Coordinates of C-alpha atoms in Angstrom, one line a residue:
X1 CA 117.6 -3.0 -76.3
X2 CA 114.9 -0.6 -75.5
X3 CA 112.7 -1.6 -78.1
X4 CA 112.7 -5.3 -77.1
X5 CA 112.0 -4.4 -73.5
X6 CA 109.0 -2.5 -74.6
X7 CA 107.6 -5.5 -76.5
X8 CA 108.3 -7.8 -73.7
X9 CA 106.3 -5.4 -71.6
X10 CA 103.6 -5.3 -73.8
X11 CA 103.6 -9.1 -74.2
X12 CA 103.9 -9.4 -70.3
X13 CA 106.9 -11.5 -70.3
X14 CA 109.8 -11.2 -67.8
X15 CA 112.1 -8.2 -67.7
X16 CA 115.6 -8.3 -66.0
X17 CA 117.0 -5.3 -64.7
X18 CA 120.6 -4.6 -65.1
X19 CA 121.6 -4.7 -61.9
X20 CA 119.8 -7.7 -60.8
X21 CA 119.0 -11.0 -62.7
X22 CA 115.3 -11.1 -61.0
X23 CA 112.6 -10.5 -63.3
X24 CA 110.5 -7.6 -63.0
X25 CA 106.8 -8.1 -62.2
X26 CA 104.5 -7.2 -65.2
X27 CA 102.5 -4.3 -64.8
X28 CA 99.3 -5.8 -65.7
X29 CA 99.7 -7.8 -62.3
X30 CA 100.5 -4.8 -60.3
X31 CA 97.4 -3.1 -61.4
X32 CA 95.0 -5.9 -60.8
X33 CA 96.6 -6.2 -57.4
X34 CA 95.9 -2.6 -56.8
X35 CA 92.2 -3.3 -57.9
X36 CA 91.6 -5.9 -55.6
X37 CA 93.2 -3.9 -52.8
X38 CA 90.7 -1.3 -53.3
X39 CA 87.6 -3.5 -53.6
X40 CA 88.6 -5.1 -50.0
X41 CA 88.7 -1.6 -48.7
X42 CA 85.1 -1.0 -50.0
X43 CA 83.8 -4.4 -48.5
X44 CA 85.2 -3.5 -45.2
X45 CA 83.8 -0.2 -45.2
X46 CA 80.4 -1.5 -46.6
X47 CA 79.7 -4.2 -43.7
X48 CA 79.9 -1.7 -40.6
X49 CA 77.6 0.7 -42.4
X50 CA 75.1 -2.5 -43.1
X51 CA 75.1 -3.3 -39.3
X52 CA 74.6 0.2 -38.0
X53 CA 71.6 0.2 -40.3
X54 CA 70.5 -2.8 -38.7
X55 CA 71.0 -1.8 -35.3
X56 CA 69.1 1.5 -36.1
X57 CA 66.2 -0.6 -37.3
X58 CA 66.3 -2.8 -34.3
X59 CA 66.3 0.3 -31.9
X60 CA 63.7 1.7 -34.0
X61 CA 61.5 -1.4 -33.7
X62 CA 62.4 -1.5 -30.0
X63 CA 61.2 2.2 -29.7
X64 CA 57.8 1.4 -31.4
X65 CA 57.3 -1.7 -29.3
X66 CA 58.0 0.2 -26.1
X67 CA 55.7 3.1 -27.2
X68 CA 53.0 0.4 -28.1
X69 CA 53.3 -1.0 -24.8
X70 CA 53.1 2.6 -23.3
X71 CA 50.0 3.2 -25.1
X72 CA 48.3 -0.2 -24.2
X73 CA 49.1 0.5 -20.5
X74 CA 48.0 4.0 -20.7
X75 CA 44.7 2.6 -22.3
X76 CA 44.3 -0.3 -19.7
X77 CA 44.8 2.4 -16.8
X78 CA 42.3 4.6 -18.6
X79 CA 39.8 1.7 -19.0
X80 CA 40.3 0.7 -15.3
X81 CA 39.8 4.4 -14.1
X82 CA 36.7 4.4 -16.1
X83 CA 35.4 1.1 -14.8
X84 CA 36.3 2.4 -11.2
X85 CA 34.5 5.6 -11.8
X86 CA 31.5 3.7 -13.2
X87 CA 31.5 1.4 -10.4
X88 CA 31.7 4.2 -7.8
X89 CA 28.6 6.1 -9.4
X90 CA 26.7 2.6 -9.5
X91 CA 27.4 2.1 -6.0
X92 CA 26.6 5.9 -5.1
X93 CA 23.6 5.3 -7.2
X94 CA 22.6 2.3 -5.3
X95 CA 23.3 3.8 -1.9
X96 CA 21.1 6.5 -2.6
X97 CA 18.2 4.5 -3.8
X98 CA 18.8 2.4 -0.8
X99 CA 18.7 5.4 1.3
X100 CA 15.6 6.8 -0.5
X101 CA 14.0 3.5 0.0
X102 CA 14.6 3.3 3.6
X103 CA 13.5 6.9 4.1
X104 CA 10.3 6.1 2.0
X105 CA 9.7 2.8 4.1
X106 CA 9.9 5.0 7.4
X107 CA 7.8 7.5 5.9
X108 CA 5.1 4.8 4.8
X109 CA 5.5 3.4 8.3
X110 CA 4.7 6.5 9.9
X111 CA 1.8 7.2 7.6
X112 CA 0.5 3.6 8.6
X113 CA 1.0 4.2 12.0
X114 CA -1.1 7.7 11.7
X115 CA -4.0 5.5 9.5
X116 CA -3.2 7.6 6.3
X117 CA -3.7 4.4 4.3
X118 CA -6.9 3.1 5.8
X119 CA -9.0 3.5 2.7
X120 CA -6.4 1.2 1.0
X121 CA -6.5 -1.3 3.8
X122 CA -10.1 -2.4 3.8
X123 CA -12.4 -4.7 1.4
X124 CA -15.9 -4.7 1.5
X125 CA -17.7 -8.2 0.5
X126 CA -21.1 -7.4 -1.0
X127 CA -23.7 -9.9 -2.0
X128 CA -24.2 -9.5 -6.0
X129 CA -27.7 -9.0 -5.2
X130 CA -27.2 -5.8 -3.4
X131 CA -25.2 -4.3 -6.4
X132 CA -27.9 -5.1 -8.6
X133 CA -30.7 -3.5 -6.1
X134 CA -28.8 -0.1 -6.1
X135 CA -28.8 0.1 -9.9
X136 CA -32.8 0.3 -9.5
X137 CA -32.3 3.7 -7.8
X138 CA -30.5 6.6 -9.9
X139 CA -28.9 8.4 -6.8
X140 CA -28.1 5.0 -4.9
X141 CA -26.4 3.9 -8.2
X142 CA -24.3 7.0 -8.0
X143 CA -23.3 6.7 -4.5
X144 CA -22.5 3.2 -5.2
X145 CA -20.3 4.0 -7.7
X146 CA -18.4 6.6 -5.7
X147 CA -18.1 4.2 -3.0
X148 CA -16.6 1.6 -5.2
X149 CA -13.9 4.2 -6.5
X150 CA -13.1 5.0 -2.8
X151 CA -13.0 1.2 -1.4
X152 CA -12.1 -2.0 -2.8
X153 CA -15.6 -3.5 -3.3
X154 CA -15.7 -7.2 -3.9
X155 CA -18.7 -9.2 -5.3
X156 CA -19.0 -12.0 -2.5
X157 CA -21.6 -15.0 -1.5
X158 CA -21.1 -15.5 2.2
X159 CA -24.5 -17.0 2.9
X160 CA -26.2 -19.9 1.4
X161 CA -28.3 -18.7 -1.6
X162 CA -31.7 -20.3 -0.5
X163 CA -31.3 -19.4 3.1
X164 CA -30.6 -15.7 1.6
X165 CA -33.7 -16.2 -0.8
X166 CA -36.1 -17.2 1.6
X167 CA -35.5 -14.6 4.2
X168 CA -34.7 -11.5 1.8
X169 CA -31.5 -10.3 3.7
X170 CA -28.5 -9.3 1.8
X171 CA -25.3 -9.9 3.7
X172 CA -22.2 -7.5 3.7
X173 CA -19.0 -7.7 5.4
X174 CA -15.6 -6.6 5.7
X175 CA -11.9 -7.9 5.6
X176 CA -8.8 -5.9 6.0
X177 CA -4.9 -5.9 5.9
X178 CA -2.1 -3.5 6.7
X179 CA -1.3 -1.4 3.7
X180 CA 2.5 -2.2 4.0
X181 CA 1.8 -5.9 3.8
X182 CA -0.1 -6.0 0.7
X183 CA -3.5 -3.9 1.6
X184 CA -6.7 -4.7 0.6
X185 CA -5.5 -6.3 -2.8
X186 CA -3.4 -8.9 -0.9
X187 CA -6.5 -9.6 1.3
X188 CA -8.9 -10.5 -1.5
X189 CA -6.4 -12.6 -3.1
X190 CA -6.0 -14.2 0.2
X191 CA -9.7 -14.5 0.5
X192 CA -9.8 -16.0 -3.1
X193 CA -7.3 -18.7 -2.2
X194 CA -9.0 -19.3 1.1
X195 CA -6.1 -18.4 2.9
X196 CA -7.4 -17.2 6.1
X197 CA -4.0 -16.2 7.4
X198 CA -3.4 -13.9 4.9
X199 CA -6.2 -10.9 6.1
X200 CA -8.0 -10.2 9.0
X201 CA -12.0 -10.7 9.0
X202 CA -13.7 -7.8 10.8
X203 CA -16.6 -9.4 12.8
X204 CA -19.2 -7.1 11.9
X205 CA -22.3 -8.4 9.8
X206 CA -24.9 -6.2 7.8
X207 CA -28.0 -7.3 6.7
X208 CA -30.0 -5.4 4.2
X209 CA -33.6 -6.2 3.8
X210 CA -34.8 -5.0 0.8
X211 CA -37.9 -7.3 0.5
X212 CA -40.0 -5.7 3.3
X213 CA -42.7 -8.1 3.3
X214 CA -40.4 -11.1 3.7
X215 CA -39.1 -9.5 7.0
X216 CA -42.3 -8.9 8.4
X217 CA -43.1 -12.4 8.2
X218 CA -40.4 -13.2 10.7
X219 CA -42.3 -11.1 13.1
X220 CA -45.6 -13.2 12.9
X221 CA -46.3 -15.0 16.2
X222 CA -49.4 -16.9 17.7
X223 CA -49.5 -15.1 20.9
X224 CA -48.4 -11.6 22.0
X225 CA -46.3 -13.1 24.8
X226 CA -44.1 -15.1 22.2
X227 CA -40.7 -13.7 21.7
X228 CA -40.7 -13.8 17.8
X229 CA -39.7 -17.4 17.5
X230 CA -39.4 -17.0 13.4
X231 CA -37.0 -14.1 13.9
X232 CA -34.9 -15.8 16.6
X233 CA -34.8 -18.9 14.4
X234 CA -33.5 -16.8 11.4
X235 CA -30.9 -15.2 13.5
X236 CA -29.5 -18.4 14.7
X237 CA -29.4 -20.1 11.2
X238 CA -27.6 -16.7 10.3
X239 CA -24.9 -16.7 12.8
X240 CA -24.5 -20.6 12.6
X241 CA -23.8 -20.1 8.7
X242 CA -21.4 -17.2 9.2
X243 CA -19.4 -19.3 12.1
X244 CA -19.3 -22.1 9.5
X245 CA -18.2 -19.9 6.7
X246 CA -15.6 -18.1 8.5
X247 CA -14.2 -21.4 10.4
X248 CA -14.9 -19.6 13.7
X249 CA -16.1 -21.4 17.1
X250 CA -19.4 -21.1 18.6
X251 CA -18.3 -18.4 21.1
X252 CA -17.4 -16.0 18.0
X253 CA -20.2 -13.6 17.7
X254 CA -20.4 -10.5 15.4
X255 CA -21.8 -7.3 15.6
X256 CA -25.0 -7.4 13.5
X257 CA -27.0 -4.6 11.9
X258 CA -30.3 -5.1 10.3
X259 CA -31.1 -2.4 7.9
X260 CA -34.7 -2.3 6.9
X261 CA -35.6 -0.6 3.7
X262 CA -39.3 0.7 3.7
X263 CA -40.4 -1.5 6.2
X264 CA -42.4 1.0 8.0
X265 CA -44.2 1.9 4.7
X266 CA -45.1 -1.7 4.1
X267 CA -46.5 -1.7 7.6
X268 CA -49.0 1.0 6.7
X269 CA -49.5 -0.4 3.2
X270 CA -50.6 -3.7 4.5
X271 CA -52.8 -2.3 7.2
X272 CA -54.3 -0.1 4.3
X273 CA -55.1 -3.3 2.4
X274 CA -56.3 -5.0 5.4
X275 CA -58.7 -2.4 6.3
X276 CA -60.2 -2.3 2.4
X277 CA -60.4 -6.2 2.6
X278 CA -62.2 -6.2 5.9
X279 CA -64.8 -3.5 4.5
X280 CA -65.5 -6.0 1.5
X281 CA -65.9 -9.0 3.7
X282 CA -69.4 -9.8 4.9
X283 CA -69.8 -10.4 8.6
X284 CA -70.4 -14.4 8.1
X285 CA -66.8 -14.8 6.3
X286 CA -63.8 -15.4 8.6
X287 CA -61.7 -12.4 9.2
X288 CA -58.4 -12.3 7.7
X289 CA -55.4 -12.2 10.0
X290 CA -54.2 -8.7 10.9
X291 CA -50.9 -7.6 9.7
X292 CA -47.8 -6.7 11.8
X293 CA -48.4 -3.3 13.4
X294 CA -46.1 -0.3 14.4
X295 CA -46.0 -1.4 17.8
X296 CA -45.1 -4.6 17.3
X297 CA -42.3 -3.6 14.6
X298 CA -40.8 -1.7 17.3
X299 CA -41.2 -4.1 20.0
X300 CA -39.2 -6.7 17.7
X301 CA -36.6 -4.1 17.4
X302 CA -36.3 -3.5 20.9
X303 CA -36.3 -7.4 21.6
X304 CA -33.3 -7.8 19.0
X305 CA -31.3 -5.0 20.7
X306 CA -31.9 -6.1 24.1
X307 CA -31.8 -9.9 23.6
X308 CA -29.4 -10.4 20.9
X309 CA -27.6 -7.1 20.5
X310 CA -28.7 -6.6 17.2
X311 CA -29.1 -3.2 16.0
X312 CA -32.0 -2.4 13.4
X313 CA -32.0 0.9 11.5
X314 CA -35.1 1.9 9.6
X315 CA -34.5 3.5 6.2
X316 CA -36.9 5.1 3.5
X317 CA -34.4 5.3 0.7
X318 CA -31.9 3.1 -0.7
X319 CA -29.6 6.0 -0.9
X320 CA -29.3 6.3 2.8
X321 CA -28.5 2.6 3.1
X322 CA -25.4 3.4 0.9
X323 CA -24.5 6.5 3.1
X324 CA -24.7 4.4 6.1
X325 CA -22.5 1.6 4.6
X326 CA -19.8 4.3 3.3
X327 CA -19.8 5.7 6.9
X328 CA -19.3 2.4 8.4
X329 CA -16.7 1.1 6.1
X330 CA -14.9 4.4 7.0
X331 CA -15.3 3.8 10.7
X332 CA -14.1 0.5 10.5
X333 CA -11.0 1.3 8.3
X334 CA -10.1 4.1 10.9
X335 CA -10.8 1.9 14.2
X336 CA -7.3 0.2 14.5
X337 CA -5.9 3.9 14.7
X338 CA -8.3 5.5 17.0
X339 CA -7.0 6.3 20.4
X340 CA -9.2 6.0 23.7
X341 CA -10.6 9.7 24.6
X342 CA -10.6 10.2 28.2
X343 CA -12.7 12.9 30.0
X344 CA -9.9 15.1 30.4
X345 CA -9.3 15.4 26.6
X346 CA -12.9 16.3 26.4
X347 CA -12.6 19.7 28.2
X348 CA -12.0 23.0 26.4
X349 CA -8.2 23.7 26.4
X350 CA -6.8 27.1 27.2
X351 CA -3.9 28.3 25.0
X352 CA -1.1 29.9 27.0
X353 CA -0.9 34.0 26.9
X354 CA 2.0 35.6 28.7
X355 CA 0.5 39.0 27.9
X356 CA -2.4 38.5 30.4
X357 CA -2.4 40.9 33.5
X358 CA -3.3 40.0 37.0
X359 CA -7.1 40.1 36.5
X360 CA -7.0 38.1 33.5
X361 CA -5.0 35.5 35.2
X362 CA -7.4 35.3 38.0
X363 CA -10.3 34.6 35.4
X364 CA -8.1 31.9 33.7
X365 CA -7.4 30.3 37.4
X366 CA -11.2 30.5 38.1
X367 CA -12.1 28.9 34.7
X368 CA -9.5 25.9 35.4
X369 CA -10.9 25.8 38.9
X370 CA -14.3 25.4 37.4
X371 CA -13.4 22.8 35.0
X372 CA -11.7 20.8 37.5
X373 CA -14.9 20.8 39.6
X374 CA -17.1 19.6 36.6
X375 CA -15.0 16.4 36.8
X376 CA -17.0 15.4 39.6
X377 CA -19.8 13.0 39.0
X378 CA -23.3 14.8 38.6
X379 CA -21.4 18.2 38.7
X380 CA -23.0 20.6 36.1
X381 CA -21.7 23.7 34.8
X382 CA -24.0 25.9 36.9
X383 CA -23.3 23.9 40.0
X384 CA -19.5 24.5 39.5
X385 CA -19.7 28.1 39.0
X386 CA -21.9 28.7 42.0
X387 CA -19.3 26.5 44.0
X388 CA -16.5 28.7 42.4
X389 CA -18.5 31.6 43.7
X390 CA -18.5 30.7 47.3
X391 CA -15.1 29.2 47.1
X392 CA -12.6 30.6 44.6
X393 CA -9.9 28.4 45.3
X394 CA -9.4 24.8 46.2
X395 CA -7.6 25.9 49.3
X396 CA -10.6 27.8 50.6
X397 CA -12.7 24.6 49.7
X398 CA -10.4 22.9 51.8
X399 CA -10.5 25.2 54.8

């Protein structure tokens, strides 16, 4: 009946329909089947969502990786451009510096050719005794300080001290080197290291005689016809030591100057002393030898100039000696850059003037003709004017 069927349904037992003998499935089983089917449907829908999420994450990672790579590429290109600009800038600076150095080199070479660096190319080798001697005179000391500021002065002993002490002569010499090759500084370094190839030794020798009595002793001779044997012996020894010191041959000879300090005054002083001593002596005592006279001094100076080409200069103050050394140093420094002056360069030059009239042009031509005549030997200006008065043009003179 119906109540029995309901009980069976509640208990889950089989139910047989009237039209069929097959038992009916319990309702609980059908509900469980429906729940399983819904769960399977949810699982199928969840799996594609998870896969799409992972794909999106993978794409996001790829985009980020590509973005990072592009950023790194841009940074690398930026660094390369920066390095390239820096290299270009450095190369440009180096090229500018090189061009500047070459320009300065050409400018220095032009100045070198014109002698603009002459004062920086010569070095003066002075015996230490001369530096001590100039300190005794205030004006000479000031001039010497100025001289040392202008030129490179080096205390140097080039002659044996014993020989220098006995004769009283103080040697002064010069060396030089081109400014672009090191100048006077490098020349002095080569001199200290005895490297003769590093500098040019100038064949000029100045001997300063500050001790006048010692120089006058060199002029003593037994007879008036003698050619000053002591003076010649001193000069020979001086040249021998000069050649040995600079490793030169016997044919090399310098230009020698003797600067005589207060020698004329010493001659007068000795003669005054000789006159006083002669008055005090009795007629029985032997007369003392007469000192060197002014005539003998000038005769010895002429003898040195004619026979040995030695120039002697008399100075009464040490200041004038320092001035002479300054002028001579300047002349020696500028000598390599001096040009030989011809007679044509000594003639007064006339500037061109297009505004001259016919009379001015005639006077100009006449003046040119007079100066041409003056080129003839023994043709003075007066003779040239007189000749031009009679023969106004070279054609008239030829006719």
